[in-house]
PDB file of C-alpha atoms in Angstrom:
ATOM      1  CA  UNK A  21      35.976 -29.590  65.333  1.00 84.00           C
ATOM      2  CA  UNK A  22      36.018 -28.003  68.551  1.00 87.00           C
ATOM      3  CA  UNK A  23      39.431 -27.437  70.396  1.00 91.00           C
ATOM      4  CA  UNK A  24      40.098 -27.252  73.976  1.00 94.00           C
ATOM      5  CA  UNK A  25      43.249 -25.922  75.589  1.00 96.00           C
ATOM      6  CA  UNK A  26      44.371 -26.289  79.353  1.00 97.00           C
ATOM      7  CA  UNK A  27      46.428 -24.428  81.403  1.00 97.00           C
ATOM      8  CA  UNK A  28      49.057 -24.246  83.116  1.00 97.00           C
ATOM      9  CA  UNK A  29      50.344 -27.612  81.394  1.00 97.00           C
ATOM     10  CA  UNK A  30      52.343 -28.083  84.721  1.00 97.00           C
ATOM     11  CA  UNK A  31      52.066 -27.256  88.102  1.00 97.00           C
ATOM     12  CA  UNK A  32      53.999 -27.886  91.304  1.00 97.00           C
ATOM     13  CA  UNK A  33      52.250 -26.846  94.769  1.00 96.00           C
ATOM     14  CA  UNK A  34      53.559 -27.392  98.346  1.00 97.00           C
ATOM     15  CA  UNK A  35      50.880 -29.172 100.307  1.00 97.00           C
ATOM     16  CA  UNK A  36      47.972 -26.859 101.585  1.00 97.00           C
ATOM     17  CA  UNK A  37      48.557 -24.673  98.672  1.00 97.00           C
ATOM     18  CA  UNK A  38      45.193 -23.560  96.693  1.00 97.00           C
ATOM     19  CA  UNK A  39      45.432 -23.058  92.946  1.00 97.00           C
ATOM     20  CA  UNK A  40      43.318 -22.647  89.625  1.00 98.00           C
ATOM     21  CA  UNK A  41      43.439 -24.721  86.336  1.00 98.00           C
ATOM     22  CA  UNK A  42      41.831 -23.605  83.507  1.00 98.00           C
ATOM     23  CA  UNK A  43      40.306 -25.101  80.238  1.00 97.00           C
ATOM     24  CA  UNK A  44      39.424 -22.954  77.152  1.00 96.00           C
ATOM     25  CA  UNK A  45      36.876 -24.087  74.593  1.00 92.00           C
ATOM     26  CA  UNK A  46      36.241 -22.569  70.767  1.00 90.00           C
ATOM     27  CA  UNK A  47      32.547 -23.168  70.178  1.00 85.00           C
ATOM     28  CA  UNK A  48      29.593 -23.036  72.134  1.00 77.00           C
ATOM     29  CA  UNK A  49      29.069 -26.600  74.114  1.00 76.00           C
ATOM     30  CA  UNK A  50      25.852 -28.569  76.075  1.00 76.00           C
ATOM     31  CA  UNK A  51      28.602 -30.591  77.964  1.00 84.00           C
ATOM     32  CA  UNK A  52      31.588 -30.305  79.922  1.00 91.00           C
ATOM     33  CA  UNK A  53      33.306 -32.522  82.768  1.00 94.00           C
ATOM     34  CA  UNK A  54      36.231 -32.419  84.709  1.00 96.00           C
ATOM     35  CA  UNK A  55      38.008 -35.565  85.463  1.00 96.00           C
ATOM     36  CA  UNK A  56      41.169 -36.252  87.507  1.00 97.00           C
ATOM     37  CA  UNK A  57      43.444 -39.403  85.764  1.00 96.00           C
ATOM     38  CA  UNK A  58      45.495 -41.144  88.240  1.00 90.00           C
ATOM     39  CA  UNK A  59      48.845 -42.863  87.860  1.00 86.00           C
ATOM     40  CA  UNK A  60      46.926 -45.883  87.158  1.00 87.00           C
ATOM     41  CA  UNK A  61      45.343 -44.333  84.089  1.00 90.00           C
ATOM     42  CA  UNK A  62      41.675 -44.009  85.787  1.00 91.00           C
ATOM     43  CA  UNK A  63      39.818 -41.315  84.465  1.00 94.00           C
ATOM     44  CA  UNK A  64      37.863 -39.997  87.853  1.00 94.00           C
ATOM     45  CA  UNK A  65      34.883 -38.210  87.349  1.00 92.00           C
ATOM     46  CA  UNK A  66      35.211 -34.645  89.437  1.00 96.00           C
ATOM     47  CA  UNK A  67      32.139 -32.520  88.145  1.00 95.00           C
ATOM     48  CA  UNK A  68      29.649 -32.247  85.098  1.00 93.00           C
ATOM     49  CA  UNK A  69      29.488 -28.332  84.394  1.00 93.00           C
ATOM     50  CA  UNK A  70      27.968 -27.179  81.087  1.00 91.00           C
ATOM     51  CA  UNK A  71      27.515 -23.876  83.347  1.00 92.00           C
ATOM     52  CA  UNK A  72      27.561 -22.735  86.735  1.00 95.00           C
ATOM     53  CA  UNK A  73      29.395 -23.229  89.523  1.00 97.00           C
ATOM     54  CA  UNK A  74      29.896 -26.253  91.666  1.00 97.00           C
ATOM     55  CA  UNK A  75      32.234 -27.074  94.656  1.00 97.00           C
ATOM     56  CA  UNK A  76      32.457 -30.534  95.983  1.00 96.00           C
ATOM     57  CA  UNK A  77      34.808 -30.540  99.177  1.00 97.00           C
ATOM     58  CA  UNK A  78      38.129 -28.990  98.268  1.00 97.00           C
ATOM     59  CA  UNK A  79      37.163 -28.616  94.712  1.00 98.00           C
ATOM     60  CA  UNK A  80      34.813 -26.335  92.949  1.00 98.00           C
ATOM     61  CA  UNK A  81      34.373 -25.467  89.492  1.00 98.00           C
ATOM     62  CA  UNK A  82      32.701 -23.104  87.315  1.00 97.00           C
ATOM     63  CA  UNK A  83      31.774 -22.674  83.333  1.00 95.00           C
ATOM     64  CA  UNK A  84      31.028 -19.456  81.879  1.00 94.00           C
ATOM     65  CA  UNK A  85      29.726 -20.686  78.782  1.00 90.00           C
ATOM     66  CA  UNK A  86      29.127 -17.196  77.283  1.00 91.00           C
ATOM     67  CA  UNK A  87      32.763 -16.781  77.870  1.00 93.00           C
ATOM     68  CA  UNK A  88      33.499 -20.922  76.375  1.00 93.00           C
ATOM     69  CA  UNK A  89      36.061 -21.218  79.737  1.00 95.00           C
ATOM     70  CA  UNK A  90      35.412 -23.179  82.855  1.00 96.00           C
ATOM     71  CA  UNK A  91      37.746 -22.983  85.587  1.00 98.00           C
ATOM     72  CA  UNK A  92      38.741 -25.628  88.331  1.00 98.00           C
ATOM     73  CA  UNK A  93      39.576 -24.887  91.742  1.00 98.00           C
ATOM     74  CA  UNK A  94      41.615 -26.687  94.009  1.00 97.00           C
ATOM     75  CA  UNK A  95      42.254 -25.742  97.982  1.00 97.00           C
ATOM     76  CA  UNK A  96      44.622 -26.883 100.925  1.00 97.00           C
ATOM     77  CA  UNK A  97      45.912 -29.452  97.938  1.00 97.00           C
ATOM     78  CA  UNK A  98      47.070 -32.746  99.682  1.00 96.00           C
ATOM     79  CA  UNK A  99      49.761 -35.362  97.885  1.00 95.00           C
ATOM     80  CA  UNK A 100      46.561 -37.343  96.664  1.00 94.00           C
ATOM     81  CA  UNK A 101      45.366 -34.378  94.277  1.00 95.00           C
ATOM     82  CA  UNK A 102      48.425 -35.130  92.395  1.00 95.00           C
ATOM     83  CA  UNK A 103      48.136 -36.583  88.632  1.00 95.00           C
ATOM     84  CA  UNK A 104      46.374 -35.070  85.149  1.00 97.00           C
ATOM     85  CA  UNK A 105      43.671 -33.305  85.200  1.00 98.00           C
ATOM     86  CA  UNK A 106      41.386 -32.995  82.098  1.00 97.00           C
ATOM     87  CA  UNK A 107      38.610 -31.156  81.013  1.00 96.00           C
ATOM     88  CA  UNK A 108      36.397 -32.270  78.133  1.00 94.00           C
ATOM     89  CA  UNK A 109      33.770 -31.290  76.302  1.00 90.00           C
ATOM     90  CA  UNK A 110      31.236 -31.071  72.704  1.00 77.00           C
ATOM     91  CA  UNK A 111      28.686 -31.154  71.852  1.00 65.00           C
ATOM     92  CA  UNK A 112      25.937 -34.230  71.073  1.00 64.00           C
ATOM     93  CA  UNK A 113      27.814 -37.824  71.913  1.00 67.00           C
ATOM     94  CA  UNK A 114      31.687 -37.065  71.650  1.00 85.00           C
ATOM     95  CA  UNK A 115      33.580 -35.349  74.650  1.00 90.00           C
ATOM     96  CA  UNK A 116      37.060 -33.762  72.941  1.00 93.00           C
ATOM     97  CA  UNK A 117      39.529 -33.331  75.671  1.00 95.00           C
ATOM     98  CA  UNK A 118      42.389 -30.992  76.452  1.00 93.00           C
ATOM     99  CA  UNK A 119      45.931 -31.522  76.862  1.00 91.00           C
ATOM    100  CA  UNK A 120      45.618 -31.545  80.757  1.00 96.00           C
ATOM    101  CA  UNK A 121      46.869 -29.970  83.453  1.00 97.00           C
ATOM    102  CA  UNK A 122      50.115 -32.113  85.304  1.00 97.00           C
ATOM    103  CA  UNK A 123      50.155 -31.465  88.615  1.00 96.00           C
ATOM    104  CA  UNK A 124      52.627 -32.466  91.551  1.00 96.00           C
ATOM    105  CA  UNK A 125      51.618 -31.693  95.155  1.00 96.00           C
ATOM    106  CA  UNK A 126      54.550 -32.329  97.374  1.00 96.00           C
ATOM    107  CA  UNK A 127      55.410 -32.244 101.019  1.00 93.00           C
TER     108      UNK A 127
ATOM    109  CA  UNK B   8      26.918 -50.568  92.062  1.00 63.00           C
ATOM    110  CA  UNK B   9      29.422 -52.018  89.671  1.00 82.00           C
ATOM    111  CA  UNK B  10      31.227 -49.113  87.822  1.00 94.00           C
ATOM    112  CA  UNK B  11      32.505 -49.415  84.077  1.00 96.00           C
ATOM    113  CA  UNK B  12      34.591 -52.729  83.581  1.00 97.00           C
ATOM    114  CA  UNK B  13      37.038 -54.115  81.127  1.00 97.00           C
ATOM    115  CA  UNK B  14      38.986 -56.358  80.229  1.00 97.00           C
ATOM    116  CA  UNK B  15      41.498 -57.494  79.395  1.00 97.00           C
ATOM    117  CA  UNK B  16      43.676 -55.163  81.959  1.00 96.00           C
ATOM    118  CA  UNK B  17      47.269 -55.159  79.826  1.00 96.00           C
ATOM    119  CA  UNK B  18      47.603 -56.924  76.446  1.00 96.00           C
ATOM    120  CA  UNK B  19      50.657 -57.380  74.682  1.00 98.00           C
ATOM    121  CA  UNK B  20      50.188 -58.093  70.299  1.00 98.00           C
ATOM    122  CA  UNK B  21      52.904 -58.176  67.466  1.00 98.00           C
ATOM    123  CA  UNK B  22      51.955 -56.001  64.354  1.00 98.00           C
ATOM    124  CA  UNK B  23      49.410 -57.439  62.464  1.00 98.00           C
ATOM    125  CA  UNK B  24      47.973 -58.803  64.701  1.00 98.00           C
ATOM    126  CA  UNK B  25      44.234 -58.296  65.514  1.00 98.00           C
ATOM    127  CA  UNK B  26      42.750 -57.554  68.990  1.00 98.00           C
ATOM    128  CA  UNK B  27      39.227 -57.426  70.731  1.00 98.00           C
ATOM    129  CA  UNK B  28      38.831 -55.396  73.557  1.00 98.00           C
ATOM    130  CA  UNK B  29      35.447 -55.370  75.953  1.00 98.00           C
ATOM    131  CA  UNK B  30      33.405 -53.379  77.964  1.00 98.00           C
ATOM    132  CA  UNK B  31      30.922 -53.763  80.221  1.00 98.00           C
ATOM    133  CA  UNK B  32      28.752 -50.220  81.266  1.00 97.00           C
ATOM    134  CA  UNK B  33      27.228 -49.351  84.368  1.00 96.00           C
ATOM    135  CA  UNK B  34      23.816 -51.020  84.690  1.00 95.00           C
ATOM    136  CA  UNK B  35      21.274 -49.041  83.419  1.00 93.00           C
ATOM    137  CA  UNK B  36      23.473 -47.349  80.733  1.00 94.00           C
ATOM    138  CA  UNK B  37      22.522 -47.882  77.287  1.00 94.00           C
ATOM    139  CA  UNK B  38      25.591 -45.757  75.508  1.00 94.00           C
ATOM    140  CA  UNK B  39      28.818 -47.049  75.286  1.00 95.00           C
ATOM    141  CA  UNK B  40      32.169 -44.932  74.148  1.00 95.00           C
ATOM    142  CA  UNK B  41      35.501 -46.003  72.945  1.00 97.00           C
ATOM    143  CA  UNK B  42      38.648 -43.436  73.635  1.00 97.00           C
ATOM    144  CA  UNK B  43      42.216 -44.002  72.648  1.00 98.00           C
ATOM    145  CA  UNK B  44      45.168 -42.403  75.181  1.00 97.00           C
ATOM    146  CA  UNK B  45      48.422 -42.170  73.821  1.00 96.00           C
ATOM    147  CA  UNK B  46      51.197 -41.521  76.333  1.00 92.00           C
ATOM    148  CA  UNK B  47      50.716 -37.746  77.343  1.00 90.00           C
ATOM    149  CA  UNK B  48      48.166 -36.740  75.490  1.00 93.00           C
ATOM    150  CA  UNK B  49      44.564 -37.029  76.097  1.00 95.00           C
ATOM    151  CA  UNK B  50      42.095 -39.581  75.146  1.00 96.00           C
ATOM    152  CA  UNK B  51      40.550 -39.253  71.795  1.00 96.00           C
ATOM    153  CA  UNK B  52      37.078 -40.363  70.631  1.00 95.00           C
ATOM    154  CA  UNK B  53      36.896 -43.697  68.263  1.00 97.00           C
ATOM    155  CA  UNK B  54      33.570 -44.480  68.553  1.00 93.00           C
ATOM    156  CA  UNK B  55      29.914 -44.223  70.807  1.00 94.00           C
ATOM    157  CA  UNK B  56      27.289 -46.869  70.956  1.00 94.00           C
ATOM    158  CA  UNK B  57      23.709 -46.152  71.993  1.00 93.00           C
ATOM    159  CA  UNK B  58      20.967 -49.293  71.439  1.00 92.00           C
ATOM    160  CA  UNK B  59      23.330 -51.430  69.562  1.00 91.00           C
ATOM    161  CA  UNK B  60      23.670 -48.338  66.795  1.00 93.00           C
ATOM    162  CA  UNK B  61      26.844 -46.608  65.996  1.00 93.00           C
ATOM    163  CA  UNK B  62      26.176 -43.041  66.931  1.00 91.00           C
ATOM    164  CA  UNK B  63      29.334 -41.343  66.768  1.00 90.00           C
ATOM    165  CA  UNK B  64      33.085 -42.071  64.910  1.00 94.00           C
ATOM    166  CA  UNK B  65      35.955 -39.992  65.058  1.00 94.00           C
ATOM    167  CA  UNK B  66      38.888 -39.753  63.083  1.00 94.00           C
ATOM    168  CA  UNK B  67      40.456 -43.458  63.002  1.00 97.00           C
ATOM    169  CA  UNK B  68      40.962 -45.632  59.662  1.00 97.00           C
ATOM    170  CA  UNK B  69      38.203 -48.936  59.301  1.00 97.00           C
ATOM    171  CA  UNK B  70      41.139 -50.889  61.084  1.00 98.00           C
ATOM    172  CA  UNK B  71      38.832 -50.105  64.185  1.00 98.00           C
ATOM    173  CA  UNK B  72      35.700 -51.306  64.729  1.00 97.00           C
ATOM    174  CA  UNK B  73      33.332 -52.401  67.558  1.00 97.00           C
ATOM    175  CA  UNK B  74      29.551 -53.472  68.111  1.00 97.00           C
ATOM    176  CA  UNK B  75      27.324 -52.817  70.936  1.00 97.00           C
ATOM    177  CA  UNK B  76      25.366 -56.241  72.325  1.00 97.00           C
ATOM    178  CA  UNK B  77      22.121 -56.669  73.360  1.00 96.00           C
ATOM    179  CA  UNK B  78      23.030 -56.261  77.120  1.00 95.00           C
ATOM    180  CA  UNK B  79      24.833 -52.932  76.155  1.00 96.00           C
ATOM    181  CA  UNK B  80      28.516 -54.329  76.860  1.00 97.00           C
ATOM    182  CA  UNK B  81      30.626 -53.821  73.863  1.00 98.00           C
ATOM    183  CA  UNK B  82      33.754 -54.813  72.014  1.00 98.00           C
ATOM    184  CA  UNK B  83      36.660 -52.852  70.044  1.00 98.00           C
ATOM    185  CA  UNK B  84      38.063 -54.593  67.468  1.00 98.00           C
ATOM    186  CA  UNK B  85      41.789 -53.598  65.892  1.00 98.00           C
ATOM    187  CA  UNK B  86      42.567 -54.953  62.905  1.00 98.00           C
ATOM    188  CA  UNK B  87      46.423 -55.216  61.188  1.00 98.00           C
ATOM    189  CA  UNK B  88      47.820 -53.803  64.281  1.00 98.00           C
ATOM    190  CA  UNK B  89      50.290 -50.763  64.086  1.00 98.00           C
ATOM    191  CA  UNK B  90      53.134 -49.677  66.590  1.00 97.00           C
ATOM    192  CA  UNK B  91      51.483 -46.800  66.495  1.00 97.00           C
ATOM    193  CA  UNK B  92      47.615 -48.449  67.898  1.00 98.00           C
ATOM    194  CA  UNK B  93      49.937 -48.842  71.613  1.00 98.00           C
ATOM    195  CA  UNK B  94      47.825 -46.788  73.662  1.00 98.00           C
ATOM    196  CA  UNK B  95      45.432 -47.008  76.879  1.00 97.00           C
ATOM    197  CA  UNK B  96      41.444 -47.767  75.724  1.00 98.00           C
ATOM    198  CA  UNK B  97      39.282 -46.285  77.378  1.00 97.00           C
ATOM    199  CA  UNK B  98      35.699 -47.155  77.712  1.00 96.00           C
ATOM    200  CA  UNK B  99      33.080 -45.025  78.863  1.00 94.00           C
ATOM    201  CA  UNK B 100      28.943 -45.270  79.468  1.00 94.00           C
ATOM    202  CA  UNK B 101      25.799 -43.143  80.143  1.00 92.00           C
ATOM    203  CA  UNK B 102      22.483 -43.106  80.159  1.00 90.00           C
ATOM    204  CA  UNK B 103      21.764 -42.050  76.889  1.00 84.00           C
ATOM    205  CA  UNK B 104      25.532 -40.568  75.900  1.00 78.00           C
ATOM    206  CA  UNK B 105      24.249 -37.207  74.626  1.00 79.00           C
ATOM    207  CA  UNK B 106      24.619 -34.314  77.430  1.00 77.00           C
ATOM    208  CA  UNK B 107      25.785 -35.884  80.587  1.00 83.00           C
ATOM    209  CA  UNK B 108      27.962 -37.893  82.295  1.00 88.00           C
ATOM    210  CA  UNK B 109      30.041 -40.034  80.972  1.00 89.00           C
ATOM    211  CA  UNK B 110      31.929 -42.388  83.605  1.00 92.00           C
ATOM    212  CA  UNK B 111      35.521 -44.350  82.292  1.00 94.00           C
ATOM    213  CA  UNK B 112      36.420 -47.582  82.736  1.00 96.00           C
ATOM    214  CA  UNK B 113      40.273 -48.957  83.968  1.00 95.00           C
ATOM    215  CA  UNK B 114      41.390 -49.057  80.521  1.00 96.00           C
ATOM    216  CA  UNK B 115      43.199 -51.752  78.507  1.00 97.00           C
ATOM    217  CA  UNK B 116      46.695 -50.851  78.245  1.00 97.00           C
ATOM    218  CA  UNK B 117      47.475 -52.184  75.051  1.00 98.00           C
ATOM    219  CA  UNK B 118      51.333 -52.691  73.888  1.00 98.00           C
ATOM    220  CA  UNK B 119      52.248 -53.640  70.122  1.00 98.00           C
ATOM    221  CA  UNK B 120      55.842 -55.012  69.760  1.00 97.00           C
TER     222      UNK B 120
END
């Protein structure tokens, strides 16, 4: 099956600090989302990106499907942004997700 | 609008045990998914639902099943429960569950003892 790999696995920013996760894919895909899981285990949806670019606020994000990598962006990160961030993706009715990207914003 | 809903929230079981989890998708959605999350890893695909039909099943023994109901809400049955079945369940719906969105429920934490 398809296999997905995220990185960095952690991250630690100061607050206002931009920074870049990324999520690698092995096969060609029709579907990929970003999502943001809170400490309460809520799965947020942030974009749905088979290709392109899209920025929504602080946070953009762009596939290269060619490429099978999608990048997310975050700027001026606040203490809120903190938590896993996942990307996940396949093809036909089952998204396979990465490992996720930990991230702590702090003060 | 109501987003993805389940229920329960936290459920505690002894091994084997049996357990029914449900889900209730966004109104409109006719594709429901079932994910288990173990602790720090990321949520794997049991099963997806579209029109009462099993669509999809990944890589989990016949202990797990689940149904799809006429109104498109949907339950996850574990059977002959395992320490190892402890995870958050994750249910998620779309329109029609192939190439789009898919939006998550709260989860069911689930605990075996």
């Amino acid at each position: 099956g398809i296999q997905v790999e995220q990185s960095p696995p952690d991250l630690i920013l100061q607050e206002g600090a931009n920074s870049t996760l990324r999520c690698n894919f092995s096969d060609s895909v029709n579907n990929l989302q970003w999502f943001h899981q809170n400490p309460w285990g809520q799965l947020i949806n942030l974009f749905y990106i088979p290709s392109g670019t899209k920025q929504n606020g602080r946070l953009s994000a762009t596939t290269v499907a060619t490429e099978r990598y999608s990048l997310l962006y975050i700027s001026s990160s606040q203490t809120t942004d903190s938590g896993v961030y996942f990307c996940a993706t396949g093809g036909g009715n089952k998204l396979t997700f990465g490992t996720g990207t930990q991230l702590k914003v702090e003060l | 609008d109501a987003g993805v809903t389940q229920s329960p929230t936290h459920l505690i079981k002894t091994r084997g045990q049996q357990v029914t989890l449900r889900c209730s998708p966004i109104s409109g959605h006719k594709s429901v998914s079932w994910y288990q999350q173990v602790l720090g890893q990321g949520p794997q695909f049991i099963f997806q639902y579209y029109e009462k039909e099993e669509r999809g099943r990944g890589n989990f023994p016949d202990r797990f099943s689940a149904r799809q109901f006429p109104n498109y809400s949907s339950e996850l049955n574990v059977n002959a429960l395992l320490l190892g079945d402890s995870a958050l369940y994750l249910c998620a719906s779309s329109l029609t569950g192939i190439g789009e969105t898919q939006y998550f429920g709260p989860g069911t934490r689930l605990l075996v003892l």
